[in-house]
Protein backbone atom coordinates (compact mmCIF):
# COMPACT_ATOMS: atom_id res chain seq x y z
CA UNK A 1 0.00 0.00 0.00
CA UNK A 2 1.34 3.43 -0.91
CA UNK A 3 1.75 6.09 1.70
CA UNK A 4 1.20 9.72 0.65
CA UNK A 5 2.78 12.32 2.93
CA UNK A 6 1.92 15.93 2.23
CA UNK A 7 4.77 18.42 2.26
CA UNK A 8 3.82 21.33 4.47
CA UNK A 9 4.37 24.08 1.88
CA UNK A 10 1.08 24.20 0.01
CA UNK A 11 2.70 22.11 -2.70
CA UNK A 12 3.95 18.57 -3.10
CA UNK A 13 3.60 15.19 -1.45
CA UNK A 14 6.10 12.41 -0.87
CA UNK A 15 5.11 8.96 -2.05
CA UNK A 16 6.49 6.06 -0.07
CA UNK A 17 6.37 2.42 -1.07
CA UNK A 18 6.19 2.48 -4.87
CA UNK A 19 7.66 -0.70 -6.35
CA UNK A 20 8.90 0.05 -9.89
CA UNK A 21 9.17 -3.68 -10.59
CA UNK A 22 5.40 -4.11 -10.46
CA UNK A 23 2.81 -3.09 -13.04
CA UNK A 24 0.52 -0.31 -11.81
CA UNK A 25 -2.70 -1.79 -10.44
CA UNK A 26 -5.95 0.18 -10.36
CA UNK A 27 -5.49 1.26 -6.75
CA UNK A 28 -1.95 2.51 -7.39
CA UNK A 29 -3.09 4.50 -10.42
CA UNK A 30 -5.95 6.01 -8.50
CA UNK A 31 -3.79 6.98 -5.52
CA UNK A 32 -0.97 8.45 -7.60
CA UNK A 33 -3.25 10.52 -9.83
CA UNK A 34 -5.22 11.84 -6.87
CA UNK A 35 -2.03 12.78 -5.01
CA UNK A 36 -0.53 14.35 -8.13
CA UNK A 37 -3.44 16.62 -8.96
CA UNK A 38 -4.17 17.48 -5.34
CA UNK A 39 -0.59 18.45 -4.52
CA UNK A 40 0.91 19.49 -7.86
CA UNK A 41 4.16 17.61 -7.27
CA UNK A 42 5.19 14.11 -6.23
CA UNK A 43 8.50 13.23 -4.61
CA UNK A 44 9.90 9.70 -4.57
CA UNK A 45 13.14 8.79 -2.78
CA UNK A 46 15.56 5.92 -3.35
CA UNK A 47 14.04 4.70 -6.60
CA UNK A 48 16.02 2.63 -9.06
CA UNK A 49 14.26 3.32 -12.35
CA UNK A 50 15.07 3.45 -16.05
CA UNK A 51 13.81 5.84 -18.70
CA UNK A 52 10.93 3.55 -19.65
CA UNK A 53 9.51 3.48 -16.14
CA UNK A 54 9.86 7.24 -15.76
CA UNK A 55 8.04 7.74 -19.08
CA UNK A 56 5.31 5.25 -18.19
CA UNK A 57 4.67 6.92 -14.82
CA UNK A 58 4.46 10.43 -16.34
CA UNK A 59 2.03 9.28 -19.03
CA UNK A 60 -0.09 7.25 -16.61
CA UNK A 61 -0.73 10.39 -14.55
CA UNK A 62 -2.44 11.98 -17.56
CA UNK A 63 -4.28 8.78 -18.52
CA UNK A 64 -1.97 7.76 -21.35
CA UNK A 65 -1.47 4.07 -20.73
CA UNK A 66 -0.66 3.27 -24.34
CA UNK A 67 2.67 2.35 -25.88
CA UNK A 68 5.61 4.75 -25.43
CA UNK A 69 5.82 7.70 -27.85
CA UNK A 70 7.68 7.04 -31.09
CA UNK A 71 10.12 9.79 -30.18
CA UNK A 72 12.34 8.23 -27.53
CA UNK A 73 13.84 11.00 -25.42
CA UNK A 74 16.02 8.84 -23.23
CA UNK A 75 19.07 11.00 -23.62
CA UNK A 76 17.75 14.27 -22.25
CA UNK A 77 19.58 15.30 -19.10
CA UNK A 78 19.73 18.55 -17.21
CA UNK A 79 23.41 18.41 -16.37
CA UNK A 80 26.46 20.51 -15.68
CA UNK A 81 28.77 17.59 -16.52
CA UNK A 82 27.32 15.63 -19.42
CA UNK A 83 28.57 16.90 -22.75
CA UNK A 84 25.12 17.60 -24.17
CA UNK A 85 23.44 18.47 -20.86
CA UNK A 86 20.62 21.02 -20.90
CA UNK A 87 20.82 24.19 -18.78
CA UNK A 88 24.39 23.34 -17.69
CA UNK A 89 24.97 26.47 -15.64
CA UNK A 90 23.38 29.57 -14.19
CA UNK A 91 20.30 30.27 -12.14
CA UNK A 92 16.78 29.70 -13.49
CA UNK A 93 13.98 31.96 -12.32
CA UNK A 94 10.66 30.32 -11.46
CA UNK A 95 8.84 29.15 -14.57
CA UNK A 96 6.66 26.45 -16.05
CA UNK A 97 8.18 24.70 -19.07
CA UNK A 98 6.96 26.16 -22.35
CA UNK A 99 4.58 28.55 -20.63
CA UNK A 100 4.93 30.63 -23.77
CA UNK A 101 3.57 27.86 -26.04
CA UNK A 102 -0.07 27.22 -26.92
CA UNK A 103 0.32 23.75 -25.44
CA UNK A 104 2.69 23.77 -22.49
CA UNK A 105 3.82 20.43 -21.10
CA UNK A 106 1.47 18.75 -18.68
CA UNK A 107 3.96 16.61 -16.78
CA UNK A 108 7.64 17.19 -16.20
CA UNK A 109 9.84 14.82 -14.24
CA UNK A 110 13.45 14.88 -13.06
CA UNK A 111 15.29 11.78 -11.85
CA UNK A 112 18.67 12.12 -10.14
CA UNK A 113 21.09 9.76 -11.86
CA UNK A 114 24.20 11.46 -10.51
CA UNK A 115 24.15 14.27 -7.99
CA UNK A 116 26.81 15.26 -5.52
CA UNK A 117 26.19 16.86 -2.14
CA UNK A 118 25.90 20.62 -2.33
CA UNK A 119 24.35 20.74 -5.79
CA UNK A 120 21.54 23.26 -6.25
CA UNK A 121 18.07 22.33 -5.05
CA UNK A 122 14.99 22.60 -7.27
CA UNK A 123 12.41 25.06 -5.92
CA UNK A 124 8.73 24.34 -6.45
CA UNK A 125 5.82 26.75 -5.93
CA UNK A 126 2.12 26.31 -6.65
CA UNK A 127 0.01 28.69 -8.72
CA UNK A 128 -3.08 26.96 -7.35
CA UNK A 129 -2.29 27.51 -3.69
CA UNK A 130 -1.05 31.03 -4.50
CA UNK A 131 -4.43 31.85 -6.05
CA UNK A 132 -6.22 30.48 -2.99
CA UNK A 133 -4.17 32.72 -0.74
CA UNK A 134 -4.39 35.94 -2.74
CA UNK A 135 -5.82 38.75 -0.65
CA UNK A 136 -9.29 39.65 -1.96
CA UNK A 137 -8.34 43.12 -3.17
CA UNK A 138 -5.37 41.85 -5.16
CA UNK A 139 -7.42 39.02 -6.65
CA UNK A 140 -10.12 41.44 -7.76
CA UNK A 141 -7.55 43.72 -9.33
CA UNK A 142 -5.95 40.97 -11.44
CA UNK A 143 -8.48 38.26 -12.18
CA UNK A 144 -9.68 39.72 -15.47
CA UNK A 145 -6.25 40.80 -16.71
CA UNK A 146 -3.96 39.15 -19.27
CA UNK A 147 -0.25 38.48 -19.34
CA UNK A 148 2.39 38.18 -22.03
CA UNK A 149 4.28 34.89 -21.51
CA UNK A 150 7.59 34.82 -23.37
CA UNK A 151 10.55 32.48 -23.82
CA UNK A 152 13.95 33.36 -22.31
CA UNK A 153 14.37 34.82 -18.84
CA UNK A 154 13.21 38.22 -17.57
CA UNK A 155 16.75 39.46 -16.99
CA UNK A 156 15.54 42.55 -15.18
CA UNK A 157 14.40 40.23 -12.37
CA UNK A 158 17.80 38.69 -11.67
CA UNK A 159 21.50 39.40 -11.86
CA UNK A 160 24.50 38.17 -13.81
CA UNK A 161 24.02 34.69 -12.32
CA UNK A 162 20.96 34.06 -14.51
CA UNK A 163 21.44 31.43 -17.18
CA UNK A 164 21.44 33.27 -20.49
CA UNK A 165 21.43 30.88 -23.42
CA UNK A 166 21.08 31.97 -27.00
CA UNK A 167 17.88 31.23 -28.85
CA UNK A 168 17.33 31.58 -32.57
CA UNK A 169 13.80 32.72 -32.04
CA UNK A 170 11.90 34.16 -29.09
CA UNK A 171 8.29 33.14 -28.71
CA UNK A 172 5.36 34.47 -26.75
CA UNK A 173 1.63 34.25 -26.23
CA UNK A 174 -1.01 36.07 -24.23
CA UNK A 175 -2.96 34.23 -21.51
CA UNK A 176 -5.42 35.24 -18.82
CA UNK A 177 -3.64 35.85 -15.51
CA UNK A 178 -5.87 33.25 -13.88
CA UNK A 179 -6.69 30.02 -15.67
CA UNK A 180 -8.82 27.04 -14.63
CA UNK A 181 -6.79 23.84 -14.37
CA UNK A 182 -8.02 21.67 -17.27
CA UNK A 183 -8.21 18.61 -15.04
CA UNK A 184 -9.30 19.88 -11.64
CA UNK A 185 -11.00 23.15 -12.58
CA UNK A 186 -9.08 24.91 -9.80
CA UNK A 187 -7.97 28.44 -10.68
CA UNK A 188 -4.23 28.82 -11.27
CA UNK A 189 -2.38 32.08 -10.80
CA UNK A 190 -0.61 31.91 -14.15
CA UNK A 191 2.28 34.34 -14.06
CA UNK A 192 5.95 33.53 -13.55
CA UNK A 193 9.12 35.36 -12.72
CA UNK A 194 10.92 33.95 -15.76
CA UNK A 195 8.28 34.10 -18.48
CA UNK A 196 5.74 36.81 -17.72
CA UNK A 197 6.98 39.97 -19.38
CA UNK A 198 4.08 42.29 -18.75
CA UNK A 199 0.41 42.71 -18.02
CA UNK A 200 -1.37 43.58 -21.26
CA UNK A 201 -3.77 46.06 -19.63
CA UNK A 202 -1.04 47.62 -17.44
CA UNK A 203 2.12 48.01 -19.49
CA UNK A 204 5.39 49.22 -17.99
CA UNK A 205 6.17 49.91 -14.35
CA UNK A 206 2.56 49.82 -13.20
CA UNK A 207 2.15 46.27 -14.37
CA UNK A 208 5.59 45.24 -13.09
CA UNK A 209 4.61 46.47 -9.61
CA UNK A 210 1.47 44.33 -9.71
CA UNK A 211 3.47 41.35 -10.94
CA UNK A 212 5.88 41.79 -8.03
CA UNK A 213 2.91 41.72 -5.62
CA UNK A 214 1.80 38.45 -7.23
CA UNK A 215 5.33 37.01 -7.10
CA UNK A 216 5.52 37.86 -3.39
CA UNK A 217 2.50 35.60 -2.87
CA UNK A 218 3.66 32.88 -5.27
CA UNK A 219 7.20 32.62 -3.97
CA UNK A 220 6.74 33.37 -0.28
CA UNK A 221 9.45 31.27 1.39
CA UNK A 222 6.93 29.37 3.51
CA UNK A 223 5.18 28.28 0.29
CA UNK A 224 8.20 27.09 -1.67
CA UNK A 225 9.31 23.49 -1.47
CA UNK A 226 13.07 23.12 -1.87
CA UNK A 227 13.97 19.70 -3.17
CA UNK A 228 17.49 18.82 -2.05
CA UNK A 229 18.71 16.21 -4.50
CA UNK A 230 20.01 12.77 -3.63
CA UNK A 231 20.74 9.99 -6.07
CA UNK A 232 17.59 7.98 -6.81
CA UNK A 233 15.21 10.90 -6.24
CA UNK A 234 12.34 11.40 -8.65
CA UNK A 235 10.40 14.66 -8.74
CA UNK A 236 7.24 14.75 -10.88
CA UNK A 237 5.56 18.11 -11.49
CA UNK A 238 2.14 19.15 -12.75
CA UNK A 239 3.57 21.75 -15.12
CA UNK A 240 0.29 23.68 -15.29
CA UNK A 241 -0.37 23.97 -11.56
CA UNK A 242 3.18 24.47 -10.32
CA UNK A 243 6.36 26.26 -11.26
CA UNK A 244 9.98 25.37 -10.70
CA UNK A 245 13.29 27.19 -10.54
CA UNK A 246 16.78 26.65 -9.26
CA UNK A 247 19.71 28.49 -7.79
CA UNK A 248 23.01 28.94 -9.52
CA UNK A 249 24.74 25.90 -11.02
CA UNK A 250 28.39 26.01 -12.12
CA UNK A 251 30.21 23.87 -14.67
CA UNK A 252 32.95 23.24 -12.12
CA UNK A 253 30.55 22.82 -9.18
CA UNK A 254 29.20 19.57 -7.71
CA UNK A 255 27.83 17.15 -10.30
CA UNK A 256 24.15 17.65 -10.92
CA UNK A 257 22.72 15.28 -13.52
CA UNK A 258 18.96 14.84 -13.73
CA UNK A 259 17.16 12.80 -16.38
CA UNK A 260 14.26 14.85 -17.64
CA UNK A 261 11.18 13.10 -19.02
CA UNK A 262 8.04 14.98 -20.08
CA UNK A 263 4.51 14.16 -21.16
CA UNK A 264 3.06 14.56 -23.61
CA UNK A 265 5.79 15.23 -26.19
CA UNK A 266 4.98 18.74 -27.48
CA UNK A 267 3.83 19.06 -31.06
CA UNK A 268 5.72 22.30 -31.36
CA UNK A 269 9.31 21.61 -32.37
CA UNK A 270 11.63 24.36 -31.27
CA UNK A 271 15.34 24.95 -31.19
CA UNK A 272 17.01 24.02 -27.93
CA UNK A 273 18.65 27.03 -26.28
CA UNK A 274 22.40 27.05 -26.81
CA UNK A 275 24.77 27.52 -23.87
CA UNK A 276 28.26 28.79 -24.48
CA UNK A 277 30.62 26.51 -22.53
CA UNK A 278 33.88 28.31 -23.25
FE1 LIG B 1 12.20 24.06 -16.54
CSV table of C-alpha atoms and ligand atoms in Angstrom, one decimal:
chain,number,residue,atom,x,y,z
A,1,UNK,CA,0.0,0.0,0.0
A,2,UNK,CA,1.3,3.4,-0.9
A,3,UNK,CA,1.8,6.1,1.7
A,4,UNK,CA,1.2,9.7,0.6
A,5,UNK,CA,2.8,12.3,2.9
A,6,UNK,CA,1.9,15.9,2.2
A,7,UNK,CA,4.8,18.4,2.3
A,8,UNK,CA,3.8,21.3,4.5
A,9,UNK,CA,4.4,24.1,1.9
A,10,UNK,CA,1.1,24.2,0.0
A,11,UNK,CA,2.7,22.1,-2.7
A,12,UNK,CA,4.0,18.6,-3.1
A,13,UNK,CA,3.6,15.2,-1.5
A,14,UNK,CA,6.1,12.4,-0.9
A,15,UNK,CA,5.1,9.0,-2.1
A,16,UNK,CA,6.5,6.1,-0.1
A,17,UNK,CA,6.4,2.4,-1.1
A,18,UNK,CA,6.2,2.5,-4.9
A,19,UNK,CA,7.7,-0.7,-6.4
A,20,UNK,CA,8.9,0.0,-9.9
A,21,UNK,CA,9.2,-3.7,-10.6
A,22,UNK,CA,5.4,-4.1,-10.5
A,23,UNK,CA,2.8,-3.1,-13.0
A,24,UNK,CA,0.5,-0.3,-11.8
A,25,UNK,CA,-2.7,-1.8,-10.4
A,26,UNK,CA,-5.9,0.2,-10.4
A,27,UNK,CA,-5.5,1.3,-6.7
A,28,UNK,CA,-2.0,2.5,-7.4
A,29,UNK,CA,-3.1,4.5,-10.4
A,30,UNK,CA,-6.0,6.0,-8.5
A,31,UNK,CA,-3.8,7.0,-5.5
A,32,UNK,CA,-1.0,8.4,-7.6
A,33,UNK,CA,-3.2,10.5,-9.8
A,34,UNK,CA,-5.2,11.8,-6.9
A,35,UNK,CA,-2.0,12.8,-5.0
A,36,UNK,CA,-0.5,14.3,-8.1
A,37,UNK,CA,-3.4,16.6,-9.0
A,38,UNK,CA,-4.2,17.5,-5.3
A,39,UNK,CA,-0.6,18.4,-4.5
A,40,UNK,CA,0.9,19.5,-7.9
A,41,UNK,CA,4.2,17.6,-7.3
A,42,UNK,CA,5.2,14.1,-6.2
A,43,UNK,CA,8.5,13.2,-4.6
A,44,UNK,CA,9.9,9.7,-4.6
A,45,UNK,CA,13.1,8.8,-2.8
A,46,UNK,CA,15.6,5.9,-3.3
A,47,UNK,CA,14.0,4.7,-6.6
A,48,UNK,CA,16.0,2.6,-9.1
A,49,UNK,CA,14.3,3.3,-12.4
A,50,UNK,CA,15.1,3.4,-16.0
A,51,UNK,CA,13.8,5.8,-18.7
A,52,UNK,CA,10.9,3.5,-19.6
A,53,UNK,CA,9.5,3.5,-16.1
A,54,UNK,CA,9.9,7.2,-15.8
A,55,UNK,CA,8.0,7.7,-19.1
A,56,UNK,CA,5.3,5.2,-18.2
A,57,UNK,CA,4.7,6.9,-14.8
A,58,UNK,CA,4.5,10.4,-16.3
A,59,UNK,CA,2.0,9.3,-19.0
A,60,UNK,CA,-0.1,7.2,-16.6
A,61,UNK,CA,-0.7,10.4,-14.6
A,62,UNK,CA,-2.4,12.0,-17.6
A,63,UNK,CA,-4.3,8.8,-18.5
A,64,UNK,CA,-2.0,7.8,-21.4
A,65,UNK,CA,-1.5,4.1,-20.7
A,66,UNK,CA,-0.7,3.3,-24.3
A,67,UNK,CA,2.7,2.4,-25.9
A,68,UNK,CA,5.6,4.8,-25.4
A,69,UNK,CA,5.8,7.7,-27.9
A,70,UNK,CA,7.7,7.0,-31.1
A,71,UNK,CA,10.1,9.8,-30.2
A,72,UNK,CA,12.3,8.2,-27.5
A,73,UNK,CA,13.8,11.0,-25.4
A,74,UNK,CA,16.0,8.8,-23.2
A,75,UNK,CA,19.1,11.0,-23.6
A,76,UNK,CA,17.8,14.3,-22.2
A,77,UNK,CA,19.6,15.3,-19.1
A,78,UNK,CA,19.7,18.6,-17.2
A,79,UNK,CA,23.4,18.4,-16.4
A,80,UNK,CA,26.5,20.5,-15.7
A,81,UNK,CA,28.8,17.6,-16.5
A,82,UNK,CA,27.3,15.6,-19.4
A,83,UNK,CA,28.6,16.9,-22.8
A,84,UNK,CA,25.1,17.6,-24.2
A,85,UNK,CA,23.4,18.5,-20.9
A,86,UNK,CA,20.6,21.0,-20.9
A,87,UNK,CA,20.8,24.2,-18.8
A,88,UNK,CA,24.4,23.3,-17.7
A,89,UNK,CA,25.0,26.5,-15.6
A,90,UNK,CA,23.4,29.6,-14.2
A,91,UNK,CA,20.3,30.3,-12.1
A,92,UNK,CA,16.8,29.7,-13.5
A,93,UNK,CA,14.0,32.0,-12.3
A,94,UNK,CA,10.7,30.3,-11.5
A,95,UNK,CA,8.8,29.1,-14.6
A,96,UNK,CA,6.7,26.4,-16.1
A,97,UNK,CA,8.2,24.7,-19.1
A,98,UNK,CA,7.0,26.2,-22.4
A,99,UNK,CA,4.6,28.6,-20.6
A,100,UNK,CA,4.9,30.6,-23.8
A,101,UNK,CA,3.6,27.9,-26.0
A,102,UNK,CA,-0.1,27.2,-26.9
A,103,UNK,CA,0.3,23.7,-25.4
A,104,UNK,CA,2.7,23.8,-22.5
A,105,UNK,CA,3.8,20.4,-21.1
A,106,UNK,CA,1.5,18.7,-18.7
A,107,UNK,CA,4.0,16.6,-16.8
A,108,UNK,CA,7.6,17.2,-16.2
A,109,UNK,CA,9.8,14.8,-14.2
A,110,UNK,CA,13.4,14.9,-13.1
A,111,UNK,CA,15.3,11.8,-11.8
A,112,UNK,CA,18.7,12.1,-10.1
A,113,UNK,CA,21.1,9.8,-11.9
A,114,UNK,CA,24.2,11.5,-10.5
A,115,UNK,CA,24.2,14.3,-8.0
A,116,UNK,CA,26.8,15.3,-5.5
A,117,UNK,CA,26.2,16.9,-2.1
A,118,UNK,CA,25.9,20.6,-2.3
A,119,UNK,CA,24.3,20.7,-5.8
A,120,UNK,CA,21.5,23.3,-6.3
A,121,UNK,CA,18.1,22.3,-5.0
A,122,UNK,CA,15.0,22.6,-7.3
A,123,UNK,CA,12.4,25.1,-5.9
A,124,UNK,CA,8.7,24.3,-6.5
A,125,UNK,CA,5.8,26.8,-5.9
A,126,UNK,CA,2.1,26.3,-6.7
A,127,UNK,CA,0.0,28.7,-8.7
A,128,UNK,CA,-3.1,27.0,-7.3
A,129,UNK,CA,-2.3,27.5,-3.7
A,130,UNK,CA,-1.1,31.0,-4.5
A,131,UNK,CA,-4.4,31.9,-6.0
A,132,UNK,CA,-6.2,30.5,-3.0
A,133,UNK,CA,-4.2,32.7,-0.7
A,134,UNK,CA,-4.4,35.9,-2.7
A,135,UNK,CA,-5.8,38.7,-0.7
A,136,UNK,CA,-9.3,39.6,-2.0
A,137,UNK,CA,-8.3,43.1,-3.2
A,138,UNK,CA,-5.4,41.9,-5.2
A,139,UNK,CA,-7.4,39.0,-6.6
A,140,UNK,CA,-10.1,41.4,-7.8
A,141,UNK,CA,-7.5,43.7,-9.3
A,142,UNK,CA,-5.9,41.0,-11.4
A,143,UNK,CA,-8.5,38.3,-12.2
A,144,UNK,CA,-9.7,39.7,-15.5
A,145,UNK,CA,-6.2,40.8,-16.7
A,146,UNK,CA,-4.0,39.1,-19.3
A,147,UNK,CA,-0.3,38.5,-19.3
A,148,UNK,CA,2.4,38.2,-22.0
A,149,UNK,CA,4.3,34.9,-21.5
A,150,UNK,CA,7.6,34.8,-23.4
A,151,UNK,CA,10.6,32.5,-23.8
A,152,UNK,CA,13.9,33.4,-22.3
A,153,UNK,CA,14.4,34.8,-18.8
A,154,UNK,CA,13.2,38.2,-17.6
A,155,UNK,CA,16.8,39.5,-17.0
A,156,UNK,CA,15.5,42.5,-15.2
A,157,UNK,CA,14.4,40.2,-12.4
A,158,UNK,CA,17.8,38.7,-11.7
A,159,UNK,CA,21.5,39.4,-11.9
A,160,UNK,CA,24.5,38.2,-13.8
A,161,UNK,CA,24.0,34.7,-12.3
A,162,UNK,CA,21.0,34.1,-14.5
A,163,UNK,CA,21.4,31.4,-17.2
A,164,UNK,CA,21.4,33.3,-20.5
A,165,UNK,CA,21.4,30.9,-23.4
A,166,UNK,CA,21.1,32.0,-27.0
A,167,UNK,CA,17.9,31.2,-28.8
A,168,UNK,CA,17.3,31.6,-32.6
A,169,UNK,CA,13.8,32.7,-32.0
A,170,UNK,CA,11.9,34.2,-29.1
A,171,UNK,CA,8.3,33.1,-28.7
A,172,UNK,CA,5.4,34.5,-26.8
A,173,UNK,CA,1.6,34.2,-26.2
A,174,UNK,CA,-1.0,36.1,-24.2
A,175,UNK,CA,-3.0,34.2,-21.5
A,176,UNK,CA,-5.4,35.2,-18.8
A,177,UNK,CA,-3.6,35.8,-15.5
A,178,UNK,CA,-5.9,33.3,-13.9
A,179,UNK,CA,-6.7,30.0,-15.7
A,180,UNK,CA,-8.8,27.0,-14.6
A,181,UNK,CA,-6.8,23.8,-14.4
A,182,UNK,CA,-8.0,21.7,-17.3
A,183,UNK,CA,-8.2,18.6,-15.0
A,184,UNK,CA,-9.3,19.9,-11.6
A,185,UNK,CA,-11.0,23.2,-12.6
A,186,UNK,CA,-9.1,24.9,-9.8
A,187,UNK,CA,-8.0,28.4,-10.7
A,188,UNK,CA,-4.2,28.8,-11.3
A,189,UNK,CA,-2.4,32.1,-10.8
A,190,UNK,CA,-0.6,31.9,-14.1
A,191,UNK,CA,2.3,34.3,-14.1
A,192,UNK,CA,5.9,33.5,-13.6
A,193,UNK,CA,9.1,35.4,-12.7
A,194,UNK,CA,10.9,33.9,-15.8
A,195,UNK,CA,8.3,34.1,-18.5
A,196,UNK,CA,5.7,36.8,-17.7
A,197,UNK,CA,7.0,40.0,-19.4
A,198,UNK,CA,4.1,42.3,-18.7
A,199,UNK,CA,0.4,42.7,-18.0
A,200,UNK,CA,-1.4,43.6,-21.3
A,201,UNK,CA,-3.8,46.1,-19.6
A,202,UNK,CA,-1.0,47.6,-17.4
A,203,UNK,CA,2.1,48.0,-19.5
A,204,UNK,CA,5.4,49.2,-18.0
A,205,UNK,CA,6.2,49.9,-14.3
A,206,UNK,CA,2.6,49.8,-13.2
A,207,UNK,CA,2.2,46.3,-14.4
A,208,UNK,CA,5.6,45.2,-13.1
A,209,UNK,CA,4.6,46.5,-9.6
A,210,UNK,CA,1.5,44.3,-9.7
A,211,UNK,CA,3.5,41.4,-10.9
A,212,UNK,CA,5.9,41.8,-8.0
A,213,UNK,CA,2.9,41.7,-5.6
A,214,UNK,CA,1.8,38.5,-7.2
A,215,UNK,CA,5.3,37.0,-7.1
A,216,UNK,CA,5.5,37.9,-3.4
A,217,UNK,CA,2.5,35.6,-2.9
A,218,UNK,CA,3.7,32.9,-5.3
A,219,UNK,CA,7.2,32.6,-4.0
A,220,UNK,CA,6.7,33.4,-0.3
A,221,UNK,CA,9.5,31.3,1.4
A,222,UNK,CA,6.9,29.4,3.5
A,223,UNK,CA,5.2,28.3,0.3
A,224,UNK,CA,8.2,27.1,-1.7
A,225,UNK,CA,9.3,23.5,-1.5
A,226,UNK,CA,13.1,23.1,-1.9
A,227,UNK,CA,14.0,19.7,-3.2
A,228,UNK,CA,17.5,18.8,-2.0
A,229,UNK,CA,18.7,16.2,-4.5
A,230,UNK,CA,20.0,12.8,-3.6
A,231,UNK,CA,20.7,10.0,-6.1
A,232,UNK,CA,17.6,8.0,-6.8
A,233,UNK,CA,15.2,10.9,-6.2
A,234,UNK,CA,12.3,11.4,-8.7
A,235,UNK,CA,10.4,14.7,-8.7
A,236,UNK,CA,7.2,14.8,-10.9
A,237,UNK,CA,5.6,18.1,-11.5
A,238,UNK,CA,2.1,19.2,-12.7
A,239,UNK,CA,3.6,21.8,-15.1
A,240,UNK,CA,0.3,23.7,-15.3
A,241,UNK,CA,-0.4,24.0,-11.6
A,242,UNK,CA,3.2,24.5,-10.3
A,243,UNK,CA,6.4,26.3,-11.3
A,244,UNK,CA,10.0,25.4,-10.7
A,245,UNK,CA,13.3,27.2,-10.5
A,246,UNK,CA,16.8,26.6,-9.3
A,247,UNK,CA,19.7,28.5,-7.8
A,248,UNK,CA,23.0,28.9,-9.5
A,249,UNK,CA,24.7,25.9,-11.0
A,250,UNK,CA,28.4,26.0,-12.1
A,251,UNK,CA,30.2,23.9,-14.7
A,252,UNK,CA,32.9,23.2,-12.1
A,253,UNK,CA,30.5,22.8,-9.2
A,254,UNK,CA,29.2,19.6,-7.7
A,255,UNK,CA,27.8,17.2,-10.3
A,256,UNK,CA,24.2,17.6,-10.9
A,257,UNK,CA,22.7,15.3,-13.5
A,258,UNK,CA,19.0,14.8,-13.7
A,259,UNK,CA,17.2,12.8,-16.4
A,260,UNK,CA,14.3,14.8,-17.6
A,261,UNK,CA,11.2,13.1,-19.0
A,262,UNK,CA,8.0,15.0,-20.1
A,263,UNK,CA,4.5,14.2,-21.2
A,264,UNK,CA,3.1,14.6,-23.6
A,265,UNK,CA,5.8,15.2,-26.2
A,266,UNK,CA,5.0,18.7,-27.5
A,267,UNK,CA,3.8,19.1,-31.1
A,268,UNK,CA,5.7,22.3,-31.4
A,269,UNK,CA,9.3,21.6,-32.4
A,270,UNK,CA,11.6,24.4,-31.3
A,271,UNK,CA,15.3,25.0,-31.2
A,272,UNK,CA,17.0,24.0,-27.9
A,273,UNK,CA,18.6,27.0,-26.3
A,274,UNK,CA,22.4,27.1,-26.8
A,275,UNK,CA,24.8,27.5,-23.9
A,276,UNK,CA,28.3,28.8,-24.5
A,277,UNK,CA,30.6,26.5,-22.5
A,278,UNK,CA,33.9,28.3,-23.3
B,1,LIG,FE1,12.2,24.1,-16.5
